[in-house]
Short mmCIF file of C-alpha atoms in Angstrom, two decimals:
data_model
loop_
_atom_site.label_atom_id
_atom_site.label_comp_id
_atom_site.label_asym_id
_atom_site.label_seq_id
_atom_site.Cartn_x
_atom_site.Cartn_y
_atom_site.Cartn_z
CA MET A 1 -0.14 0.07 0.06
CA ASN A 2 2.93 2.23 0.82
CA GLU A 3 5.07 1.23 -2.53
CA LYS A 4 7.20 3.62 -3.69
CA VAL A 5 6.56 4.66 -7.10
CA GLU A 6 10.31 3.82 -7.87
CA ASP A 7 9.66 0.07 -7.36
CA ALA A 8 6.75 -0.46 -9.71
CA PRO A 9 8.88 -0.69 -12.82
CA ALA A 10 11.08 -3.38 -10.93
CA ALA A 11 8.29 -5.25 -10.14
CA ALA A 12 6.69 -5.09 -13.41
CA SER A 13 10.01 -6.43 -14.98
CA LEU A 14 10.18 -9.37 -12.55
CA GLN A 15 6.79 -10.44 -13.64
CA VAL A 16 7.80 -10.17 -17.26
CA LEU A 17 10.78 -12.39 -16.49
CA PHE A 18 8.76 -15.05 -14.64
CA LEU A 19 6.00 -15.21 -17.58
CA GLU A 20 8.80 -15.74 -20.07
CA GLU A 21 10.44 -18.46 -17.68
CA ASN A 22 6.99 -20.01 -17.60
CA ASN A 23 6.20 -19.85 -21.28
CA MET A 24 3.17 -17.57 -20.61
CA SER A 25 2.44 -14.69 -22.45
CA GLU A 26 0.26 -13.06 -20.03
CA PRO A 27 -1.39 -14.15 -16.61
CA PHE A 28 -4.74 -15.88 -17.32
CA GLU A 29 -7.77 -13.57 -16.46
CA PRO A 30 -10.93 -15.58 -16.27
CA VAL A 31 -13.71 -14.19 -17.99
CA ILE A 32 -16.94 -14.87 -16.23
CA ILE A 33 -20.44 -13.80 -17.56
CA GLY A 34 -22.73 -12.80 -14.53
CA PHE A 35 -26.58 -12.93 -15.22
CA THR A 36 -28.32 -11.12 -12.52
CA CYS A 37 -31.95 -10.31 -11.82
CA ASN A 38 -33.30 -6.56 -11.60
CA TRP A 39 -34.70 -6.86 -8.44
CA CYS A 40 -32.26 -8.75 -6.15
CA SER A 41 -29.01 -9.86 -7.16
CA TYR A 42 -28.44 -6.87 -9.69
CA ARG A 43 -29.23 -4.57 -6.60
CA ALA A 44 -26.96 -6.60 -4.54
CA ALA A 45 -23.94 -5.89 -6.95
CA ASP A 46 -25.18 -2.31 -7.00
CA LEU A 47 -25.06 -1.99 -3.22
CA ALA A 48 -21.18 -3.65 -3.18
CA GLY A 49 -20.49 -0.99 -5.69
CA THR A 50 -21.79 2.07 -3.58
CA ALA A 51 -20.40 0.58 -0.43
CA ARG A 52 -16.88 0.15 -2.36
CA VAL A 53 -16.78 -3.59 -1.57
CA LYS A 54 -14.37 -4.97 -3.97
CA TYR A 55 -14.94 -7.58 -6.13
CA PRO A 56 -12.97 -8.60 -9.47
CA PRO A 57 -13.37 -7.15 -12.69
CA ASN A 58 -13.50 -10.61 -14.38
CA ILE A 59 -17.12 -10.81 -14.14
CA ARG A 60 -19.21 -9.00 -16.88
CA LEU A 61 -22.70 -8.40 -15.51
CA VAL A 62 -25.96 -8.80 -17.61
CA ARG A 63 -28.93 -7.60 -16.01
CA LEU A 64 -32.42 -9.55 -16.66
CA MET A 65 -35.47 -8.57 -15.05
CA CYS A 66 -35.84 -11.85 -13.42
CA SER A 67 -33.67 -14.87 -13.36
CA GLY A 68 -36.37 -16.75 -14.60
CA ARG A 69 -35.52 -15.20 -18.12
CA MET A 70 -32.21 -17.19 -17.80
CA GLU A 71 -32.28 -20.07 -19.92
CA PRO A 72 -29.50 -22.65 -21.00
CA THR A 73 -28.95 -21.00 -24.39
CA PHE A 74 -27.46 -17.93 -22.76
CA VAL A 75 -24.95 -19.89 -20.87
CA LEU A 76 -23.83 -22.11 -23.86
CA LYS A 77 -23.51 -19.05 -25.89
CA ALA A 78 -21.16 -17.44 -23.14
CA LEU A 79 -19.28 -20.47 -22.91
CA SER A 80 -18.87 -21.27 -26.71
CA GLU A 81 -18.16 -17.54 -27.42
CA GLY A 82 -15.29 -17.43 -25.15
CA ALA A 83 -16.57 -17.05 -21.34
CA ASP A 84 -14.60 -19.42 -18.86
CA GLY A 85 -17.48 -19.67 -16.43
CA VAL A 86 -21.00 -18.46 -15.85
CA LEU A 87 -22.63 -17.07 -12.63
CA ILE A 88 -26.13 -17.23 -12.53
CA THR A 89 -27.92 -15.36 -9.64
CA GLY A 90 -31.55 -14.19 -8.50
CA CYS A 91 -33.66 -13.73 -5.70
CA HIS A 92 -33.86 -16.18 -2.85
CA PRO A 93 -36.66 -19.09 -3.12
CA GLY A 94 -39.58 -17.70 -2.18
CA GLU A 95 -38.74 -14.15 -2.53
CA CYS A 96 -38.71 -13.88 -6.46
CA HIS A 97 -40.52 -10.51 -7.30
CA TYR A 98 -42.45 -12.62 -9.95
CA LEU A 99 -43.26 -14.99 -7.42
CA GLU A 100 -42.20 -18.38 -8.84
CA GLN A 101 -39.77 -17.74 -11.32
CA ASN A 102 -36.57 -18.18 -9.72
CA TYR A 103 -37.47 -21.74 -9.46
CA LYS A 104 -37.74 -21.91 -13.21
CA ALA A 105 -33.99 -20.72 -12.95
CA LEU A 106 -33.00 -23.55 -10.50
CA ARG A 107 -34.72 -26.33 -12.55
CA ARG A 108 -32.90 -25.21 -15.70
CA PHE A 109 -29.77 -24.77 -13.88
CA LEU A 110 -30.05 -28.33 -12.25
CA LEU A 111 -30.72 -29.91 -15.75
CA LEU A 112 -28.18 -28.00 -17.67
CA ARG A 113 -25.50 -28.80 -14.91
CA ARG A 114 -26.17 -32.66 -15.61
CA THR A 115 -25.90 -32.17 -19.49
CA LEU A 116 -22.46 -29.97 -19.11
CA SER A 117 -21.12 -32.60 -16.98
CA GLN A 118 -21.80 -35.36 -19.73
CA MET A 119 -20.27 -32.53 -22.40
CA GLY A 120 -17.25 -32.46 -20.31
CA ILE A 121 -17.43 -28.90 -18.91
CA GLU A 122 -16.43 -28.54 -15.26
CA PRO A 123 -19.20 -28.06 -12.66
CA GLU A 124 -17.32 -25.11 -11.00
CA ARG A 125 -17.71 -23.25 -14.39
CA VAL A 126 -21.49 -22.76 -14.05
CA LYS A 127 -22.89 -21.79 -11.00
CA LEU A 128 -26.08 -20.70 -9.30
CA VAL A 129 -26.02 -18.23 -6.39
CA TRP A 130 -29.05 -16.56 -4.42
CA ALA A 131 -28.51 -13.03 -3.40
CA SER A 132 -31.08 -10.76 -1.89
CA ALA A 133 -30.83 -6.79 -2.54
CA ALA A 134 -29.11 -6.35 0.85
CA GLU A 135 -26.44 -8.79 0.16
CA GLY A 136 -23.79 -6.90 -1.30
CA VAL A 137 -21.00 -8.24 0.78
CA GLN A 138 -22.21 -12.01 0.20
CA LEU A 139 -22.48 -11.54 -3.49
CA ALA A 140 -19.05 -9.79 -3.74
CA LYS A 141 -17.45 -12.73 -1.84
CA ALA A 142 -19.18 -15.49 -4.08
CA ILE A 143 -17.78 -13.56 -7.04
CA THR A 144 -14.39 -13.35 -5.85
CA GLU A 145 -14.43 -17.20 -4.90
CA MET A 146 -15.71 -18.22 -8.10
CA VAL A 147 -13.20 -16.00 -10.02
CA GLU A 148 -10.39 -17.99 -8.34
CA GLU A 149 -11.56 -21.17 -8.78
CA VAL A 150 -11.99 -20.64 -12.36
CA ARG A 151 -8.64 -19.30 -12.68
CA THR A 152 -7.17 -22.51 -10.85
CA LEU A 153 -9.14 -24.62 -13.63
CA GLY A 154 -7.47 -22.41 -16.42
CA PRO A 155 -9.33 -21.21 -19.74
CA LEU A 156 -11.78 -23.08 -21.32
CA ASN A 157 -11.07 -21.70 -24.96
CA TRP A 158 -13.89 -24.19 -26.21
CA THR A 159 -14.21 -22.99 -29.88
CA LYS A 160 -10.44 -22.45 -30.25
CA GLN A 161 -9.48 -26.05 -29.11
CA LEU A 162 -12.19 -27.45 -31.65
CA GLU A 163 -11.11 -25.36 -34.27
CA ARG A 164 -7.56 -26.43 -33.69
CA VAL A 165 -8.51 -29.98 -33.81
CA VAL A 166 -10.21 -29.85 -36.93
CA GLU A 167 -7.26 -28.23 -38.64
CA ASN A 168 -4.98 -30.92 -37.16
CA GLY A 169 -7.46 -33.37 -38.41
CA ARG A 170 -6.83 -31.79 -42.00
CA ASN A 171 -3.00 -31.41 -41.61
CA GLY A 172 -2.78 -35.19 -41.25
CA ARG A 173 -4.71 -35.90 -44.31
CA VAL A 174 -3.85 -37.98 -47.28
CA PRO A 175 -3.77 -35.25 -50.30
CA THR A 176 -6.80 -35.78 -52.42
CA GLU A 177 -4.92 -36.45 -55.44
CA MET A 178 -3.72 -39.80 -54.09
CA LEU A 179 -7.59 -40.92 -53.45
CA PHE A 180 -8.56 -40.13 -56.82
CA SER A 181 -5.95 -40.29 -59.12
CA GLU A 182 -6.22 -42.00 -62.53
CA GLU A 183 -2.64 -43.53 -62.51
CA PRO A 184 -2.32 -46.73 -60.71
CA ILE A 185 -1.16 -46.19 -57.40
CA LEU A 186 0.53 -49.73 -57.44
CA GLU A 187 3.11 -51.03 -60.03
CA GLU A 188 1.81 -54.03 -61.93
CA ALA A 189 2.44 -57.05 -59.77
CA VAL A 190 4.83 -59.43 -61.23
CA LEU A 191 3.55 -62.84 -61.21
CA MET B 1 -35.95 -38.64 -76.86
CA SER B 2 -37.53 -35.96 -79.16
CA ASP B 3 -40.68 -34.35 -77.85
CA ASN B 4 -43.44 -34.12 -80.44
CA GLY B 5 -40.82 -33.93 -83.27
CA GLN B 6 -39.34 -30.73 -81.69
CA GLU B 7 -35.62 -30.32 -81.08
CA MET B 8 -34.40 -32.09 -78.16
CA LYS B 9 -34.04 -29.82 -75.14
CA THR B 10 -31.23 -30.35 -72.96
CA LYS B 11 -32.62 -31.06 -69.44
CA PRO B 12 -31.26 -29.68 -66.62
CA LYS B 13 -28.52 -31.84 -64.47
CA PHE B 14 -29.32 -33.31 -61.33
CA ALA B 15 -26.96 -34.98 -58.74
CA MET B 16 -27.55 -36.79 -55.42
CA TYR B 17 -24.67 -37.84 -53.23
CA TRP B 18 -24.26 -39.52 -49.75
CA ALA B 19 -21.45 -38.51 -47.49
CA SER B 20 -21.71 -40.23 -43.91
CA SER B 21 -25.24 -41.39 -43.93
CA CYS B 22 -27.33 -44.28 -43.37
CA GLY B 23 -28.94 -44.52 -47.08
CA GLY B 24 -32.11 -43.61 -45.65
CA CYS B 25 -32.52 -40.25 -47.50
CA GLU B 26 -32.12 -42.19 -50.94
CA ILE B 27 -34.67 -44.75 -49.81
CA ALA B 28 -37.10 -41.62 -49.01
CA VAL B 29 -36.36 -40.17 -52.41
CA LEU B 30 -37.21 -43.65 -54.21
CA ASN B 31 -40.11 -43.73 -51.68
CA ILE B 32 -41.96 -41.11 -53.90
CA GLY B 33 -42.95 -43.88 -55.99
CA ALA B 34 -44.17 -43.07 -59.32
CA LYS B 35 -43.22 -39.38 -58.84
CA ILE B 36 -39.67 -40.60 -59.91
CA LEU B 37 -40.61 -40.85 -63.46
CA ASP B 38 -41.34 -36.94 -62.89
CA VAL B 39 -37.83 -36.61 -61.75
CA ASP B 40 -36.56 -38.59 -64.79
CA ALA B 41 -38.69 -36.41 -67.25
CA ASN B 42 -37.37 -33.24 -66.17
CA PHE B 43 -33.86 -33.87 -65.25
CA ASP B 44 -30.76 -35.53 -66.37
CA VAL B 45 -29.49 -37.43 -63.51
CA VAL B 46 -25.54 -37.18 -63.80
CA PHE B 47 -24.24 -38.65 -60.44
CA TRP B 48 -26.31 -40.68 -57.95
CA PRO B 49 -24.03 -43.54 -56.33
CA VAL B 50 -27.29 -45.53 -55.04
CA ALA B 51 -28.93 -45.40 -58.48
CA MET B 52 -26.45 -45.22 -61.22
CA ASP B 53 -23.02 -45.91 -62.27
CA ALA B 54 -20.61 -42.97 -62.26
CA LYS B 55 -17.15 -41.99 -61.04
CA TYR B 56 -15.76 -39.16 -59.13
CA LYS B 57 -13.52 -38.35 -62.15
CA ASP B 58 -16.80 -37.73 -64.18
CA VAL B 59 -17.96 -35.23 -61.73
CA GLU B 60 -14.45 -33.51 -61.84
CA ALA B 61 -14.57 -33.50 -65.40
CA MET B 62 -17.99 -31.68 -65.35
CA PRO B 63 -17.79 -27.86 -66.12
CA ASP B 64 -18.50 -25.63 -62.99
CA LYS B 65 -22.03 -24.91 -62.12
CA SER B 66 -23.10 -27.15 -64.92
CA ILE B 67 -25.30 -29.35 -62.54
CA LEU B 68 -28.64 -27.44 -61.74
CA LEU B 69 -29.69 -29.38 -58.67
CA THR B 70 -27.57 -31.33 -56.08
CA LEU B 71 -29.04 -33.05 -53.01
CA PHE B 72 -26.11 -33.75 -50.77
CA ASN B 73 -27.06 -36.09 -47.54
CA GLY B 74 -24.76 -37.16 -45.10
CA GLY B 75 -22.35 -35.70 -42.48
CA ILE B 76 -18.96 -34.84 -42.96
CA ARG B 77 -16.80 -37.29 -41.14
CA THR B 78 -13.98 -38.19 -43.52
CA ASP B 79 -11.65 -36.33 -45.98
CA GLU B 80 -13.48 -37.88 -48.79
CA ASN B 81 -16.78 -36.66 -47.53
CA GLU B 82 -15.17 -33.04 -47.27
CA HIS B 83 -13.63 -33.36 -50.84
CA MET B 84 -16.94 -34.19 -52.53
CA ALA B 85 -18.63 -31.42 -50.76
CA GLN B 86 -16.36 -29.07 -51.99
CA LEU B 87 -16.39 -30.45 -55.59
CA LEU B 88 -20.15 -30.86 -55.69
CA ARG B 89 -20.40 -27.17 -54.51
CA GLN B 90 -18.23 -26.17 -57.42
CA LYS B 91 -20.11 -27.97 -59.86
CA SER B 92 -23.58 -27.00 -58.68
CA GLN B 93 -25.75 -24.11 -58.91
CA ILE B 94 -28.00 -25.19 -56.21
CA LEU B 95 -26.82 -27.22 -53.29
CA VAL B 96 -29.15 -28.54 -50.65
CA ALA B 97 -28.31 -29.89 -47.40
CA PHE B 98 -30.78 -32.97 -47.43
CA GLY B 99 -31.69 -34.75 -44.28
CA SER B 100 -30.78 -34.53 -40.80
CA CYS B 101 -26.93 -35.25 -41.09
CA ALA B 102 -26.17 -32.70 -43.63
CA ASN B 103 -28.33 -30.28 -41.77
CA GLU B 104 -27.13 -30.59 -38.29
CA GLY B 105 -24.94 -33.90 -37.90
CA CYS B 106 -27.79 -36.62 -37.22
CA ILE B 107 -26.73 -39.85 -35.58
CA PRO B 108 -23.17 -39.83 -36.84
CA GLY B 109 -22.77 -36.36 -35.16
CA MET B 110 -23.24 -38.11 -31.84
CA ALA B 111 -19.86 -39.24 -32.25
CA ASN B 112 -18.90 -36.13 -31.31
CA PHE B 113 -19.17 -37.05 -27.70
CA SER B 114 -16.55 -39.60 -27.93
CA SER B 115 -12.66 -39.41 -29.00
CA VAL B 116 -11.49 -40.98 -32.03
CA GLU B 117 -9.89 -43.82 -29.86
CA GLU B 118 -13.32 -44.46 -28.44
CA ILE B 119 -15.11 -44.81 -31.68
CA PHE B 120 -12.60 -47.10 -33.34
CA LYS B 121 -12.45 -49.22 -30.10
CA ALA B 122 -16.49 -49.69 -30.60
CA ALA B 123 -16.02 -50.55 -34.11
CA TYR B 124 -13.12 -52.77 -34.22
CA ASP B 125 -13.18 -54.07 -30.50
CA SER B 126 -16.61 -54.67 -29.64
CA PRO B 127 -17.75 -57.85 -27.50
CA THR B 128 -18.86 -59.19 -30.89
CA THR B 129 -15.79 -58.57 -32.96
CA GLU B 130 -12.77 -61.10 -33.01
CA ASN B 131 -9.89 -58.74 -33.27
CA PRO B 132 -7.16 -60.62 -31.04
CA GLU B 133 -4.06 -58.64 -32.70
CA GLN B 134 -6.07 -55.12 -31.76
CA ILE B 135 -5.85 -53.97 -35.74
CA ARG B 136 -6.94 -50.60 -36.17
CA PRO B 137 -7.02 -48.95 -39.62
CA SER B 138 -4.26 -46.85 -40.63
CA PHE B 139 -4.73 -44.02 -43.41
CA SER B 140 -1.66 -44.88 -45.23
CA TYR B 141 0.16 -48.39 -45.65
CA ASP B 142 3.36 -49.04 -47.58
CA VAL B 143 3.40 -52.37 -49.28
CA PRO B 144 5.76 -53.49 -51.78
CA GLU B 145 3.89 -52.13 -54.59
CA GLY B 146 3.51 -49.02 -53.22
CA THR B 147 1.60 -46.83 -50.68
CA LEU B 148 -1.96 -47.66 -50.00
CA THR B 149 -4.11 -45.04 -48.61
CA ILE B 150 -7.77 -44.53 -47.14
CA PRO B 151 -9.89 -41.37 -46.64
CA VAL B 152 -8.83 -39.92 -43.40
CA PHE B 153 -11.00 -40.01 -40.36
CA ASN B 154 -11.68 -36.22 -38.97
CA PRO B 155 -11.68 -36.23 -35.41
CA ILE B 156 -15.03 -34.01 -35.34
CA VAL B 157 -18.13 -34.57 -37.47
CA ARG B 158 -19.06 -31.44 -39.34
CA THR B 159 -22.31 -30.45 -40.82
CA LEU B 160 -22.34 -29.56 -44.68
CA ASP B 161 -22.73 -25.60 -43.85
CA GLN B 162 -19.80 -25.82 -42.01
CA VAL B 163 -17.59 -26.93 -44.66
CA VAL B 164 -19.35 -25.30 -47.59
CA ASP B 165 -21.71 -22.60 -48.63
CA VAL B 166 -25.38 -24.05 -48.65
CA ASP B 167 -28.06 -22.65 -50.84
CA TYR B 168 -31.28 -24.47 -49.01
CA PHE B 169 -31.62 -26.84 -46.04
CA MET B 170 -34.08 -29.66 -45.96
CA PRO B 171 -34.51 -31.39 -42.69
CA GLY B 172 -35.51 -34.85 -41.45
CA CYS B 173 -34.34 -38.09 -40.91
CA PRO B 174 -35.16 -38.84 -43.39
CA PRO B 175 -37.14 -35.97 -45.04
CA GLU B 176 -41.02 -37.32 -45.56
CA SER B 177 -41.36 -38.39 -48.84
CA ALA B 178 -44.64 -36.23 -48.93
CA GLN B 179 -42.23 -33.38 -48.42
CA ILE B 180 -39.83 -34.43 -51.00
CA THR B 181 -42.79 -34.73 -53.51
CA ALA B 182 -43.72 -31.49 -52.73
CA VAL B 183 -40.41 -30.18 -53.06
CA ILE B 184 -40.05 -31.70 -56.47
CA ASP B 185 -43.20 -30.15 -57.86
CA LEU B 186 -41.93 -26.79 -56.62
CA VAL B 187 -38.66 -27.17 -58.51
CA ILE B 188 -40.43 -28.43 -61.80
CA ASP B 189 -43.06 -25.31 -61.41
CA VAL B 190 -39.93 -23.41 -61.07
CA LEU B 191 -38.26 -24.64 -64.35
CA HIS B 192 -41.31 -24.10 -66.20
CA GLY B 193 -41.47 -20.51 -64.99
CA LYS B 194 -44.48 -21.11 -62.82
CA ALA B 195 -43.00 -20.56 -59.41
CA GLU B 196 -40.01 -18.75 -57.96
CA LEU B 197 -37.50 -20.37 -55.66
CA PRO B 198 -37.53 -19.35 -52.04
CA PRO B 199 -34.78 -17.00 -50.77
CA LYS B 200 -31.44 -18.61 -50.51
CA GLY B 201 -30.47 -20.15 -47.24
CA SER B 202 -34.39 -21.04 -46.68
CA ILE B 203 -35.41 -24.24 -44.89
CA ILE B 204 -37.45 -26.07 -47.21
CA GLY B 205 -39.99 -29.03 -47.06
CA ALA B 206 -40.72 -28.30 -43.45
CA GLY B 207 -43.05 -25.79 -41.41
CA LEU B 208 -42.32 -22.70 -39.58
CA SER B 209 -43.96 -24.13 -36.12
CA ALA B 210 -43.14 -26.85 -33.65
CA VAL B 211 -44.12 -30.57 -33.83
CA CYS B 212 -46.98 -29.88 -31.25
CA SER B 213 -48.86 -27.64 -33.85
CA GLU B 214 -49.51 -30.88 -36.07
CA CYS B 215 -49.84 -33.33 -33.23
CA ALA B 216 -53.43 -34.81 -32.69
CA ARG B 217 -53.00 -35.44 -29.13
CA GLN B 218 -54.80 -32.92 -26.52
CA ARG B 219 -52.51 -30.45 -25.01
CA ASP B 220 -53.29 -28.88 -21.37
CA VAL B 221 -51.07 -27.41 -18.64
CA LYS B 222 -48.09 -29.51 -18.02
CA LYS B 223 -47.16 -30.29 -14.57
CA ILE B 224 -44.69 -33.17 -14.72
CA THR B 225 -43.77 -35.19 -11.27
CA HIS B 226 -41.76 -37.90 -12.95
CA PHE B 227 -40.46 -39.02 -16.24
CA ARG B 228 -40.94 -42.38 -17.69
CA ARG B 229 -39.65 -44.14 -20.66
CA ILE B 230 -42.18 -45.20 -22.99
CA HIS B 231 -41.69 -48.87 -22.59
CA GLU B 232 -42.05 -48.23 -18.80
CA MET B 233 -45.58 -46.88 -19.02
CA ASP B 234 -48.52 -49.13 -17.81
CA GLU B 235 -51.02 -47.35 -19.75
CA ILE B 236 -50.55 -44.71 -22.46
CA ASP B 237 -53.50 -42.50 -23.05
CA PRO B 238 -53.61 -42.24 -26.80
CA THR B 239 -55.53 -38.59 -26.80
CA ILE B 240 -53.67 -36.78 -24.39
CA CYS B 241 -49.87 -35.02 -24.87
CA LEU B 242 -47.00 -37.34 -24.16
CA LEU B 243 -45.15 -35.01 -22.31
CA GLU B 244 -48.07 -34.14 -19.75
CA GLN B 245 -47.90 -38.18 -19.17
CA GLY B 246 -44.37 -38.09 -18.11
CA VAL B 247 -42.92 -39.20 -21.43
CA LEU B 248 -40.09 -37.12 -22.72
CA CYS B 249 -41.32 -35.88 -25.92
CA ASN B 250 -39.08 -33.14 -27.99
CA GLY B 251 -41.91 -32.08 -29.89
CA PRO B 252 -41.77 -28.43 -28.11
CA ALA B 253 -38.49 -27.80 -29.74
CA THR B 254 -38.72 -29.37 -32.99
CA ARG B 255 -39.82 -28.21 -36.31
CA ASN B 256 -43.10 -29.43 -38.02
CA GLY B 257 -43.38 -30.65 -41.31
CA CYS B 258 -43.45 -34.68 -40.55
CA GLY B 259 -47.07 -34.66 -39.59
CA ALA B 260 -46.11 -35.62 -36.12
CA LEU B 261 -46.41 -39.15 -37.35
CA CYS B 262 -44.63 -40.66 -34.10
CA PRO B 263 -46.76 -39.51 -31.38
CA GLN B 264 -49.71 -40.91 -33.24
CA VAL B 265 -48.18 -44.32 -32.50
CA ASN B 266 -47.46 -43.79 -29.05
CA MET B 267 -43.66 -43.15 -29.80
CA PRO B 268 -42.37 -39.64 -28.60
CA CYS B 269 -40.93 -37.17 -30.87
CA ILE B 270 -37.18 -37.89 -30.79
CA GLY B 271 -36.30 -34.58 -32.66
CA CYS B 272 -35.41 -35.83 -36.26
CA TYR B 273 -36.70 -32.65 -38.18
CA GLY B 274 -34.25 -30.25 -36.26
CA PRO B 275 -34.79 -27.18 -34.42
CA ALA B 276 -37.87 -25.22 -34.88
CA GLU B 277 -37.85 -21.50 -36.09
CA GLY B 278 -36.10 -19.25 -34.05
CA VAL B 279 -34.12 -21.72 -31.84
CA VAL B 280 -30.48 -21.04 -31.51
CA ASP B 281 -29.64 -24.25 -29.69
CA TYR B 282 -31.81 -27.16 -29.99
CA GLY B 283 -30.95 -29.07 -26.82
CA ALA B 284 -30.80 -25.74 -24.88
CA GLN B 285 -34.33 -24.84 -25.95
CA LEU B 286 -35.62 -28.44 -24.94
CA MET B 287 -33.76 -27.97 -21.49
CA THR B 288 -35.59 -24.78 -21.09
CA ALA B 289 -39.23 -26.09 -22.04
CA ILE B 290 -38.70 -29.33 -19.86
CA ALA B 291 -37.17 -27.83 -16.84
CA SER B 292 -40.12 -25.09 -16.77
CA VAL B 293 -42.87 -27.52 -16.66
CA ILE B 294 -41.53 -29.67 -13.76
CA ASP B 295 -43.88 -29.61 -10.99
CA SER B 296 -41.31 -29.08 -7.97
CA THR B 297 -39.60 -26.15 -5.96
CA ASP B 298 -37.43 -28.23 -3.94
CA THR B 299 -33.92 -28.69 -4.91
CA ASP B 300 -33.77 -32.84 -3.83
CA GLU B 301 -37.41 -33.51 -5.55
CA ILE B 302 -36.26 -31.55 -8.49
CA GLU B 303 -32.96 -33.89 -8.79
CA ALA B 304 -35.13 -37.17 -8.08
CA ILE B 305 -37.50 -35.91 -10.73
CA LEU B 306 -34.65 -35.34 -13.36
CA ASP B 307 -33.16 -38.79 -12.57
CA GLY B 308 -35.93 -39.82 -14.79
CA ILE B 309 -34.00 -38.67 -17.72
CA PRO B 310 -30.71 -40.81 -17.47
CA ASP B 311 -29.18 -39.21 -20.50
CA PRO B 312 -29.89 -35.67 -20.93
CA ALA B 313 -27.01 -34.74 -23.49
CA GLY B 314 -28.19 -37.69 -25.78
CA SER B 315 -31.90 -37.09 -25.45
CA PHE B 316 -31.61 -33.55 -26.09
CA TYR B 317 -28.96 -33.41 -28.75
CA ARG B 318 -29.38 -36.93 -30.41
CA PHE B 319 -29.86 -35.25 -33.85
CA ASN B 320 -28.23 -31.75 -33.35
CA LEU B 321 -24.87 -32.06 -31.59
CA ALA B 322 -22.79 -30.94 -34.48
CA HIS B 323 -24.74 -27.83 -35.12
CA SER B 324 -25.14 -27.04 -31.45
CA LEU B 325 -23.41 -24.21 -29.82
CA LEU B 326 -20.89 -26.38 -28.12
CA HIS B 327 -20.90 -28.53 -31.14
CA ALA B 328 -19.17 -31.84 -29.44
CA GLY B 329 -18.07 -33.28 -26.25
CA LYS B 330 -14.83 -32.41 -24.64
CA ALA B 331 -13.80 -36.07 -25.01
CA ALA B 332 -13.74 -35.44 -29.04
CA PHE B 333 -11.19 -32.76 -28.88
CA ALA B 334 -9.41 -33.15 -25.55
CA GLU B 335 -5.59 -33.75 -26.09
CA ASN B 336 -4.58 -37.31 -25.61
#
């Protein structure tokens, strides 16, 4: 906290050395998409902001009117387009502004979780957290914990990995001229 | 063949090709019965492996865009499939992704849940296969006379539009013969100047709604307390929606056009006509719908109800995996 300004460049070059030695271009910063509901969890995040309770900037919040609007398509779109994790938040059970719709979010989340585990996506990457409008500190803590968990898991890079595998499969291929040429590939056998 | 003594007009060329497929689409086309004579009357069939003899080099020798209409069915599993997709795109004016495999991967696409190693093990090392030396195919093999090659097996199944530009999409596993007849009639009308082709990129031979809109069963409020597979049902009410009776039916997210034939014979829809209009990810859409109508608000109870769907990924992505947002399971592309 009382770092001298002169120390900053030295610290930065040490970090660069560390990264180079470990073959990393830059430290992995997880990208988390956070779906918040207008009435409770978004207000909780807002409260954390106004109360200066820090939570990491890795999370990008998307405000929905209700967690019941959340559908698995949103989560899959996020994961396939570069997110490393998705946090779904909403009002506590029984406190949904629209009465029962957060239960829909719960049911969709539970079904999605089963499908994702079959697809090979770690369960820590998609989480459901209830947070009331007064729970700014708790939500900030949950976000911080999730960012660190996903940091440990590493980047998801789903589509990039897929594309690389398709390309590698291509590179291993037999040239098509060999498949379709008119000239006989085999010399005449001597009988 | 002359036509009332007038000069013989060259008939437009037609081709149909099967990539990684089962042959059902070809059967569905032949199942149009006498209508096939209309196809013959209006088209010159230049390439159709199931029905006539032609070689790949015959296709290569054709001028670009010389084939008017090509129906391409089957997924892209091997280099041969990809080569023929590129070749037929080059030689065709209108390329149709015909059937579920070419549109969304279909059953071959489910191999995207497994690694290449697992697939080969299932094919060459199953309980009913005698392969004591654990032989696996190799794509290139040197023999004294030269090098033998076979098409390379791609690690991921892809759809036709993930490989080439596609003009029209005709879903179904297979497309219903009545729909095929309707599309052939449309194309013949277009040839005679009586109709216009739909906009490029359209889905043809299918509807704009979900299977439920064609289903004869009665639909009411859905409150599902448990799921049962169809063979586990003691009694099936033939008049009421299958989903309401606890049978997992994919109708709500599936495109109509098939006539909802399966529910009519007490089989739940499994989704062979692909996503309904406006659906971004088929499996996700189904998860949304099914989870919404489960009648419980308690986590443990919900989990117990969901245990009635033993294989959600397989049930919800049976036909659509290769075209879904995630495209494959991690096993298919994780590093060995």
